XYZ file of C-alpha atoms in Angstrom:
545
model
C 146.412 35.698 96.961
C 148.361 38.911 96.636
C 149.324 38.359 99.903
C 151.148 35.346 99.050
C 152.050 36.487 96.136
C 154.241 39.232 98.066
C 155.283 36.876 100.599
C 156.372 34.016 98.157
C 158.171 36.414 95.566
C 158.516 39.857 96.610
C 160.344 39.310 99.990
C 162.291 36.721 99.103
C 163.303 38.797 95.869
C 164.079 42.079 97.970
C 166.363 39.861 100.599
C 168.216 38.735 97.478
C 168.917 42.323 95.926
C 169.960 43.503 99.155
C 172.543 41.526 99.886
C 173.392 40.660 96.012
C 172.571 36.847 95.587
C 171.920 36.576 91.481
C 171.479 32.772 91.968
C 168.595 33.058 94.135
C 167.030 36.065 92.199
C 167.748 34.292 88.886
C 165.632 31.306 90.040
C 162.679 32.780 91.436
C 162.436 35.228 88.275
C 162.731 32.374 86.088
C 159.660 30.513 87.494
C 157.565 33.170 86.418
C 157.879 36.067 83.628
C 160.300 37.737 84.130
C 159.858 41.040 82.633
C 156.390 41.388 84.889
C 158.334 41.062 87.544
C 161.143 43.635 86.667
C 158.876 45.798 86.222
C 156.689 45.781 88.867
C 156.839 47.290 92.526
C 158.123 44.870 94.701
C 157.964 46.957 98.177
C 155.718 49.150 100.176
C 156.872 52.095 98.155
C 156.645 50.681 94.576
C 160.597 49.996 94.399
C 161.296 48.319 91.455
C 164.063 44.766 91.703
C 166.540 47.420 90.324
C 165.804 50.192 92.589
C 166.907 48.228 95.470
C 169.637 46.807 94.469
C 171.198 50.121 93.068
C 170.210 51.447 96.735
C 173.005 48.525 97.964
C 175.293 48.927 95.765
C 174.997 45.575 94.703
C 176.826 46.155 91.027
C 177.186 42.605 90.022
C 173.225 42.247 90.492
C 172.308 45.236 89.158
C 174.618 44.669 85.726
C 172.474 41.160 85.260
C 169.090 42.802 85.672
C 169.765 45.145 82.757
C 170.741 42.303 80.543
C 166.862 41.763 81.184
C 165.405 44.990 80.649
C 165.004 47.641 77.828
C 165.640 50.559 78.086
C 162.614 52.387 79.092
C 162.208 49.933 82.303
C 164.906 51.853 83.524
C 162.603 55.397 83.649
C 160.191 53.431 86.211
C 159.645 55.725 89.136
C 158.694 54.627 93.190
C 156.245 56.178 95.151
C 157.939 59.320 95.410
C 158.718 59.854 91.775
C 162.566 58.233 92.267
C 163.770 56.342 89.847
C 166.548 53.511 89.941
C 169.332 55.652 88.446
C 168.234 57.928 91.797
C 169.044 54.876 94.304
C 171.821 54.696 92.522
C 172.893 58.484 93.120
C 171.996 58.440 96.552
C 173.961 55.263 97.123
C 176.993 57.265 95.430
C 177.521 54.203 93.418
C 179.318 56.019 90.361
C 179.845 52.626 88.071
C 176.505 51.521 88.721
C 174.873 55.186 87.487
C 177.565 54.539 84.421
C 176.286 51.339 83.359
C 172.697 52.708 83.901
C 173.309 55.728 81.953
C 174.791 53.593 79.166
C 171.611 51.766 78.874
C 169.496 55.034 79.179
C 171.160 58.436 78.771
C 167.560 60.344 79.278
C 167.936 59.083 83.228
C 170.783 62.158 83.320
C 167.918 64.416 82.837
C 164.694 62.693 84.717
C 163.899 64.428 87.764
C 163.188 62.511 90.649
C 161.372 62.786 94.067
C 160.304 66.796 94.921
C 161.486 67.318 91.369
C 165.491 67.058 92.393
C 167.737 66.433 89.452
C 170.069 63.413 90.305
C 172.801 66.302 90.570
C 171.431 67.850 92.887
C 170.177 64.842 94.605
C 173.846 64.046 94.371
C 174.751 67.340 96.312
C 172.096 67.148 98.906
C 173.269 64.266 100.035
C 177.167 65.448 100.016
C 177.977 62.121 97.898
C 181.021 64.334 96.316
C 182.196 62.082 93.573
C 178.616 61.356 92.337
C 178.197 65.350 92.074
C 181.017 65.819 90.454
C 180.883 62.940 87.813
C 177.486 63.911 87.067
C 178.488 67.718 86.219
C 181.409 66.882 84.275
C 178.428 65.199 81.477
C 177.593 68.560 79.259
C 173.628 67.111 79.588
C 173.050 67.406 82.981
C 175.166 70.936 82.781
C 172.391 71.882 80.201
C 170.002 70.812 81.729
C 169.727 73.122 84.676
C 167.848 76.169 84.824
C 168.959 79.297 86.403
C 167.018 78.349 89.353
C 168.692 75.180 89.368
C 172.067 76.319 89.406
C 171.204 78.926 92.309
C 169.607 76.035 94.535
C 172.576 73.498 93.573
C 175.506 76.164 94.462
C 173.737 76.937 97.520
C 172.757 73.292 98.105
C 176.910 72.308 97.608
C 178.166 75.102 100.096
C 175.844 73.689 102.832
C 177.101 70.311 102.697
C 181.046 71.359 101.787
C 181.442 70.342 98.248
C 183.362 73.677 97.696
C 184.974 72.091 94.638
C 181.533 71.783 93.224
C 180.704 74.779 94.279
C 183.780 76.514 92.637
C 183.122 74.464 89.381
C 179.557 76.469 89.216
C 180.870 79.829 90.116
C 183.593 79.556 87.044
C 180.846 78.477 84.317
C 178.058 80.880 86.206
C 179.843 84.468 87.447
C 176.390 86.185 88.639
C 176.322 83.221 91.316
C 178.554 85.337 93.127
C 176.293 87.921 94.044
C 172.998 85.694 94.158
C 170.979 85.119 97.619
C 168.855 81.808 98.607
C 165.890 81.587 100.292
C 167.225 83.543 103.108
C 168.643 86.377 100.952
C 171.891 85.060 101.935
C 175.001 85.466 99.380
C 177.239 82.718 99.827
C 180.081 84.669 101.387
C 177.367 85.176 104.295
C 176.521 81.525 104.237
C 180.696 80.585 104.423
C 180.763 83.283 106.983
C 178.724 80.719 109.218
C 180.978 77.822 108.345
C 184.070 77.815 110.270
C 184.727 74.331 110.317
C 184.608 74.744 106.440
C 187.996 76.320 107.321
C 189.649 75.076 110.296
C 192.984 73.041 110.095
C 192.982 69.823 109.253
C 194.861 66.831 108.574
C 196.961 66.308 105.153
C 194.998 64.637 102.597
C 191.420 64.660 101.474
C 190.244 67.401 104.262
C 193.842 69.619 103.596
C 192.165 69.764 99.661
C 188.459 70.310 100.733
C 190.045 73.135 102.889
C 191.703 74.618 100.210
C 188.926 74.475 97.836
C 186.821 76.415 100.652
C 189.273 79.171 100.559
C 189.568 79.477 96.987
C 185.771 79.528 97.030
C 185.766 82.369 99.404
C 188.688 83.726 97.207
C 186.781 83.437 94.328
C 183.383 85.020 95.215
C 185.527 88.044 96.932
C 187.107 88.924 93.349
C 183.698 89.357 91.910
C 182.221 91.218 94.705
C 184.976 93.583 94.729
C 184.187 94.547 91.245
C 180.547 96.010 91.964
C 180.276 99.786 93.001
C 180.375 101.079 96.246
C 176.787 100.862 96.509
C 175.961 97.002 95.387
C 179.458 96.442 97.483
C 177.834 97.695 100.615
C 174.845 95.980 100.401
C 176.347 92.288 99.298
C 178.089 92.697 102.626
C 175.846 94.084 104.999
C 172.413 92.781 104.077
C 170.722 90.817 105.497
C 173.634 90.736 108.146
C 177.280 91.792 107.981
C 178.929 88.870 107.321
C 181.848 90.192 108.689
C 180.266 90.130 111.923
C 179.158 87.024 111.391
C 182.711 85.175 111.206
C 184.247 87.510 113.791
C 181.612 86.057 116.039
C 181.713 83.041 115.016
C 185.422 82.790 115.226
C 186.417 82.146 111.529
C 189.930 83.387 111.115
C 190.709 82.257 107.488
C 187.576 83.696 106.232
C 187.971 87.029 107.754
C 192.034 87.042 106.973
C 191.336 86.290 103.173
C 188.843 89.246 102.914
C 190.870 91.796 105.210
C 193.782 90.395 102.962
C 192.950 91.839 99.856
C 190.666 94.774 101.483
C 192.332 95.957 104.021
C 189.916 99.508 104.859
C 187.184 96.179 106.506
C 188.794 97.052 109.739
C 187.089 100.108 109.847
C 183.597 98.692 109.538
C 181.510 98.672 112.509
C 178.396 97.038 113.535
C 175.080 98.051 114.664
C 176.250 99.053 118.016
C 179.418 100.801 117.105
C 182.007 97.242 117.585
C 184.673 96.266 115.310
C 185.789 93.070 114.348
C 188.380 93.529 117.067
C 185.205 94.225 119.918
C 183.554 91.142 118.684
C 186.600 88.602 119.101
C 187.422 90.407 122.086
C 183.822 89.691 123.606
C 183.669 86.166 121.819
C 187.049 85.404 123.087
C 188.929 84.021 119.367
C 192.370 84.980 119.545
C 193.244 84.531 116.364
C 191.003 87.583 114.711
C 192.059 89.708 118.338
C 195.722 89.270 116.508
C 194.788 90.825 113.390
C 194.852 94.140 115.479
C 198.976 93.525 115.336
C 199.024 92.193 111.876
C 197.269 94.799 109.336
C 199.487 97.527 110.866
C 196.622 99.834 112.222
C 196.701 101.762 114.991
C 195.630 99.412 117.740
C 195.903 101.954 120.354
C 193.204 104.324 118.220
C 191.000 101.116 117.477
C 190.880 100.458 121.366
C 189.065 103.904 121.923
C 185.892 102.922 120.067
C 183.232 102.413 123.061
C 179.339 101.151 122.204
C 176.058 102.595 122.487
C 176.620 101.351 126.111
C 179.959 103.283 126.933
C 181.462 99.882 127.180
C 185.067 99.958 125.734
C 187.307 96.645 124.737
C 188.291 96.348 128.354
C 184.918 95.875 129.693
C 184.375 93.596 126.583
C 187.295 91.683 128.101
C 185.527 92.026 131.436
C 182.495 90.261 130.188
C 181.801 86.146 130.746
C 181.516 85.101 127.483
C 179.554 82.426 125.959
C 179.834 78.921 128.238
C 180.911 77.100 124.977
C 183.969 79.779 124.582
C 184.870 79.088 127.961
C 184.947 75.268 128.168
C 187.995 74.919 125.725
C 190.368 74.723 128.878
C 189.511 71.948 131.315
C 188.780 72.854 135.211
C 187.348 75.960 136.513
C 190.480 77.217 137.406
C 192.133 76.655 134.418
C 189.059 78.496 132.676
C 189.804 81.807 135.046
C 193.296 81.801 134.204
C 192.122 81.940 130.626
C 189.591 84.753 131.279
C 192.447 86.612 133.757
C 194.470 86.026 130.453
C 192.207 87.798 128.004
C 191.469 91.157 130.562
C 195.644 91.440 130.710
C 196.164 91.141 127.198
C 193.412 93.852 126.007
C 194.332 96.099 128.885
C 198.003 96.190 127.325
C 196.798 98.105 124.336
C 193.479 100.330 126.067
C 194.524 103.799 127.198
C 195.512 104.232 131.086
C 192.581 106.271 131.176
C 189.786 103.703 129.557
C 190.944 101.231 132.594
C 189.126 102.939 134.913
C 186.333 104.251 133.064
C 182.853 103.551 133.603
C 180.180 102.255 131.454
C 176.389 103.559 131.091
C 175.490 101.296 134.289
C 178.436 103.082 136.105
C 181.017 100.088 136.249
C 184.495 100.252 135.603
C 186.055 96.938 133.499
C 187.469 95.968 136.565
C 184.114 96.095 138.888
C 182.591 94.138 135.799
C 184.825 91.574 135.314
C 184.795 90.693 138.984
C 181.171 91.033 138.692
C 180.909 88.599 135.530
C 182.998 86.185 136.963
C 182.268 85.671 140.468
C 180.512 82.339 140.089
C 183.597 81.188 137.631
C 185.771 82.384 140.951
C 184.205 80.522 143.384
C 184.143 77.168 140.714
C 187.742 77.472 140.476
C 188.011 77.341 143.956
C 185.837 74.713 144.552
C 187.826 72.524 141.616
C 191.518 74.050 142.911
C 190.239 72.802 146.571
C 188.723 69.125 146.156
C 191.509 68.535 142.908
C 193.984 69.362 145.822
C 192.456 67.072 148.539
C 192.188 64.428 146.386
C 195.778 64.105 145.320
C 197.109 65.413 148.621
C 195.729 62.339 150.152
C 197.628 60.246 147.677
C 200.664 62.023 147.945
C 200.531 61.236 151.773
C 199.743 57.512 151.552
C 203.327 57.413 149.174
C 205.290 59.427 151.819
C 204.213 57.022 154.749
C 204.656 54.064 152.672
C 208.163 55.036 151.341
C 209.470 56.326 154.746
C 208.392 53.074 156.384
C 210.282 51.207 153.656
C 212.927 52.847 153.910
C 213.424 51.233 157.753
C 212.747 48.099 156.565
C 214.631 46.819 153.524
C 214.674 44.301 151.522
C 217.098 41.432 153.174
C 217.063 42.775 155.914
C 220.382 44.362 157.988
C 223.793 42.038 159.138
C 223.236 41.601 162.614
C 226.476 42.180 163.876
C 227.525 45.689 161.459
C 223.644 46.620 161.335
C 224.343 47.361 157.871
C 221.583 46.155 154.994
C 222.962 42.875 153.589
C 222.338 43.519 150.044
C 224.181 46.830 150.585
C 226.957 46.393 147.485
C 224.047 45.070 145.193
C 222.954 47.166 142.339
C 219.446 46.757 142.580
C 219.311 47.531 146.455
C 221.147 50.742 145.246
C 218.431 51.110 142.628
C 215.563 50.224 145.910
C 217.725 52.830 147.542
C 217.489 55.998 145.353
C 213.868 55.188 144.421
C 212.467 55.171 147.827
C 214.429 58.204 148.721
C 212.897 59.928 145.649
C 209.891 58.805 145.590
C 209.481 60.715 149.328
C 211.344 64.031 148.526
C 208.626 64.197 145.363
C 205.786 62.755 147.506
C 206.888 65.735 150.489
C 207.260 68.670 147.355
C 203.820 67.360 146.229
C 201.903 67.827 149.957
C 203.428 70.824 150.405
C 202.044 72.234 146.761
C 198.369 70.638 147.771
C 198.487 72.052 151.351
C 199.673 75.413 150.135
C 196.651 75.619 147.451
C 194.384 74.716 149.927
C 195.038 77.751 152.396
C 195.849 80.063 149.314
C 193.480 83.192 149.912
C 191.734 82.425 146.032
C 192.089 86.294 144.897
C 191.624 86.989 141.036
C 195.025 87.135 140.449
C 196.350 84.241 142.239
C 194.570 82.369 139.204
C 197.001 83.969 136.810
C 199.479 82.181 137.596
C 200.317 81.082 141.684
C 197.789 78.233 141.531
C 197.930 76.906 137.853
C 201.877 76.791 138.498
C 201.591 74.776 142.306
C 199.014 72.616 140.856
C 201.296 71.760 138.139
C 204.563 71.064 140.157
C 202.060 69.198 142.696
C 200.874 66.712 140.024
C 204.264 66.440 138.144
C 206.186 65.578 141.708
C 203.189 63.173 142.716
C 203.568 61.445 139.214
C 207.712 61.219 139.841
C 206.569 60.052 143.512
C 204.394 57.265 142.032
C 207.006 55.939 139.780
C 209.548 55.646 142.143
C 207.202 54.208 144.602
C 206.678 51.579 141.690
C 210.354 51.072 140.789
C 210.986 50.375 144.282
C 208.590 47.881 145.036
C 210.193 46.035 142.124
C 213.250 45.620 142.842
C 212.794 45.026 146.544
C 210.989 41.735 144.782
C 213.897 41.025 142.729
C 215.667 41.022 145.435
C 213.694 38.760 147.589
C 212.543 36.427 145.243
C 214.814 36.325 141.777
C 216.524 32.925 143.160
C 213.069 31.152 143.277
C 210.485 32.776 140.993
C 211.655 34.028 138.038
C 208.641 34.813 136.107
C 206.616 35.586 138.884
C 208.991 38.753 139.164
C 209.052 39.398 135.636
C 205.233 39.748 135.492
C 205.087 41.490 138.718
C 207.400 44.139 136.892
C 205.381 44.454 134.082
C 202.120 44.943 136.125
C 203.614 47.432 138.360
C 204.077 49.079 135.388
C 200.317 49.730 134.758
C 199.124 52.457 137.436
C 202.183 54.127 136.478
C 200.461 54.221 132.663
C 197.286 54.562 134.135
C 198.335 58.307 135.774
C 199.648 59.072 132.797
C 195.917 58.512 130.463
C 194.012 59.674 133.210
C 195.946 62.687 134.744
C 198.158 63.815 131.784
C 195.308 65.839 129.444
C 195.174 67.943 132.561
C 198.709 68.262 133.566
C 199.135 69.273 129.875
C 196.160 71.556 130.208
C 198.059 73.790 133.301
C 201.284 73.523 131.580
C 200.040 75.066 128.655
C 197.883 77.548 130.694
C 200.951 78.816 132.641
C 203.235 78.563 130.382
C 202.960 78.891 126.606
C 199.956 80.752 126.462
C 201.264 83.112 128.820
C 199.519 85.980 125.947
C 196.928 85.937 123.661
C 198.994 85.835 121.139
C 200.447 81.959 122.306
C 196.974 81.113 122.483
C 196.239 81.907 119.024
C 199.085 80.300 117.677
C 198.220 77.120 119.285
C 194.426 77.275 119.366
């Protein structure tokens, strides 16, 4: 019987919340009573009618169920101690919790499931607007206890509702200097976050970054107004957060700190690195450049060597993490970059720390060959079958186009030997194509062959290869183009008298390999430009990475 019961009324009940249908809901609660229905668990976890239809954010439904119910029907909890007003938070359906609460304010204050406020329900499930309309009300602010608050600013850093986040911090000062579970303050936990940070599009994410920084803005003021013996350890313990962004990579984080507290430079890790060591070894430009910026001595910063007598040149010299190296496309590409970083850190290391040798007896040039010999022979490997590959292209264009250009379109006069469509634009047009299109074709085998029997030293990655890969691709695209506007007009000229549209659709699809090199081959053509050209220092590349 209860079987059927479920089957007959339950299901067909839960199918109507879900997708809103009051008609269908309205009948099958009218052939029995009503209010034992409403207020009964109509799924496996004791959901009420009104849970699940505040999970769907089905308004309309919801807003005729409480013309049914009183008040107290609306405290009814599921399985896990949720009530409706919860669904309702976790759906992020802000009128629906409005009419709710207007029917029952006390659902502000009920905790739910694991005893989670709906604010912090709100947070935990980064439903921003929900949060943040449910703070604004002075109950629920009230309502939380000091562990509350702790858990909920925490809770609102971790899933970026910095505005939140800032709201607490202004109404609760000590927040700045409390630690979660992990004894973490929250500068250490937005030392972690770099996306929190990164640059982003106008709009909503240009505002959520700006609300991160004046977080981190925010919680720096109060730090910075402890003694020097609180200030140490809000910074160093469990883990110097400092050296946790450098590492990480998070610029705007470490800039907004060394900003306003500028002696940070001078800190140094457990194994005697600066900041500066730590983007050196991590590769992030950006923080390297802050060596130029704050006006210290970079020279005197460069002399600082670790516990293993490694200075920044062999830090330079080291492979770093495969995830730091994969920004760049192509092996070759990603030992220019590496080449890139050694040259750019030797610039500011004494002549003397070039060619001095670690605790295991290496010099930074001996290790970076070392470190990177596999990355060497990749970039060979790449450089080599990338080459082959178009090479053999660039040779079926040069054979086509000098065979065309013996047989043209029309054909000669017989008695001046002259092409007959001589005079005509479009053979002029055929003309100039073909005769670029095999120059390019010719530059472009001569770029592939010459990679292919370069002698692949270090430093022919620098800059040699990157640069004859890139005029190899660029005068293979030009080749293919012409190759293409050829081939079109030699139809014009051949069949424009009979077939008109076959030659205006033949156009257009001789158009599409053209656009086809272009999606496929451009992200790396724009990859070695940018390699060999703009981010000739690391200074480019952290202007544009």
């Amino acid at each position: 019987e209860n079987r059927n019961v479920y089957l007959n009324i339950c299901v067909p009940l839960q199918k109507a919340a879900l997708k809103g249908n009051w008609p269908t809901a309205k009948h099958l609660l009218g052939n029995e009573d009503p209010r034992s229905i409403l207020c009964a668990g109509i799924a496996k976890g004791y959901e009420t009618l009104l849970h699940l239809a505040a999970g769907a954010r089905q308004t309309g439904f919801v807003e005729e169920l409480l013309k049914l119910m009183k008040p107290e029907d609306l405290t009814l909890q599921d399985r896990n101690g949720n009530t409706a007003f919860c669904f309702a938070v976790a759906a992020g359906s802000i009128h629906i919790a409005k009419i709710m609460l207007k029917k029952n304010e006390r659902l502000l204050t009920m905790r739910g499931g694991e005893n989670m406020t709906p604010l912090y329900m709100a947070a935990v499930l980064a439903q921003r607007d929900m949060a943040l309309y449910l703070y604004d009300d002075a109950k629920a602010k009230d309502n939380l206890t000091p562990e509350d608050q702790n858990a909920l600013f925490f809770t609102c850093i971790s899933t970026d509702l910095h505005d939140l986040a800032l709201k607490l911090l202004e109404d609760h000062s000590g927040l700045a200097v409390a630690r979660d579970g992990n004894y973490e303050t929250a500068l250490h936990v937005l030392a972690r976050k770099p996306s929190a940070f990164a640059s982003r599009n106008q709009g909503l994410l240009t505002r959520l970054m700006h609300s991160a920084l004046q977080l981190v803005k925010s919680l720096w003021e109060a730090i910075l107004k402890r003694d020097d013996s609180e200030f140490t350890d809000l910074i160093r313990k469990p883990s110097h957060l400092l050296f946790d962004a450098a590492e990480l990579g998070n610029f705007e984080f470490l800039a907004e700190l060394i900003c306003s507290y500028p002696d940070l430079v001078h800190e140094l890790d457990d194994n005697n690195r600066s900041i500066f060591h730590i983007a050196v070894l991590h590769r992030h430009a950006n923080i390297f450049n802050l060596i130029y910026e704050i006006g210290f001595t970079k020279e005197l910063m460069a002399t600082f060597k670790d516990h293993d007598q490694n200075n920044m040149l062999h830090l330079a010299a080291k492979s770093p993490h495969p995830s730091r190296v994969s920004i760049v496309s192509g092996a070759a590409l990603q030992m220019h970059r590496e080449l890139l970083w050694f040259k750019e850190v030797e610039k500011i290391v004494q002549p003397t720390f070039r060619e001095m040798k670690n605790s295991e007896g290496k010099t930074p040039r001996e290790l970076f060959s070392i470190e990177h010999s596999s990355l060497l022979r990749s970039g060979e490997l790449w450089m080599k079958n990338t080459a082959e590959s178009c090479m053999l292209v660039a040779t079926l264009i040069a054979t086509i186009m000098f065979a065309a250009a013996f047989s043209v379109p029309g054909g000669n006069d017989n008695n001046k030997g002259i092409p007959i469509h001589l005079r005509e634009t479009l053979f002029q047009v055929f003309a100039m194509s073909d005769v670029m299109a095999l120059s390019s074709s010719s530059i472009s085998i001569l770029m592939f062959l010459s990679i292919l029997t370069s002698r692949y030293a270090e430093t022919d990655f620098l800059k040699s290869l990157p640069l004859k890969l890139m005029i190899g691709l660029s005068a293979l695209f030009i080749s293919i183009i012409n190759m293409m506007v050829a081939f079109s007009t030699t139809f014009f000229l051949a069949y424009h008298d009979r077939l008109n549209w076959v030659t205006t659709v033949t156009t257009v699809l001789a158009a599409v390999p053209v656009t086809l090199f272009v999606l496929l081959q451009y992200p790396l053509l724009n990859d070695i430009f940018y390699s060999t050209y703009h981010a000739r220092t690391i200074t480019r590349i952290a202007l544009t990475r």
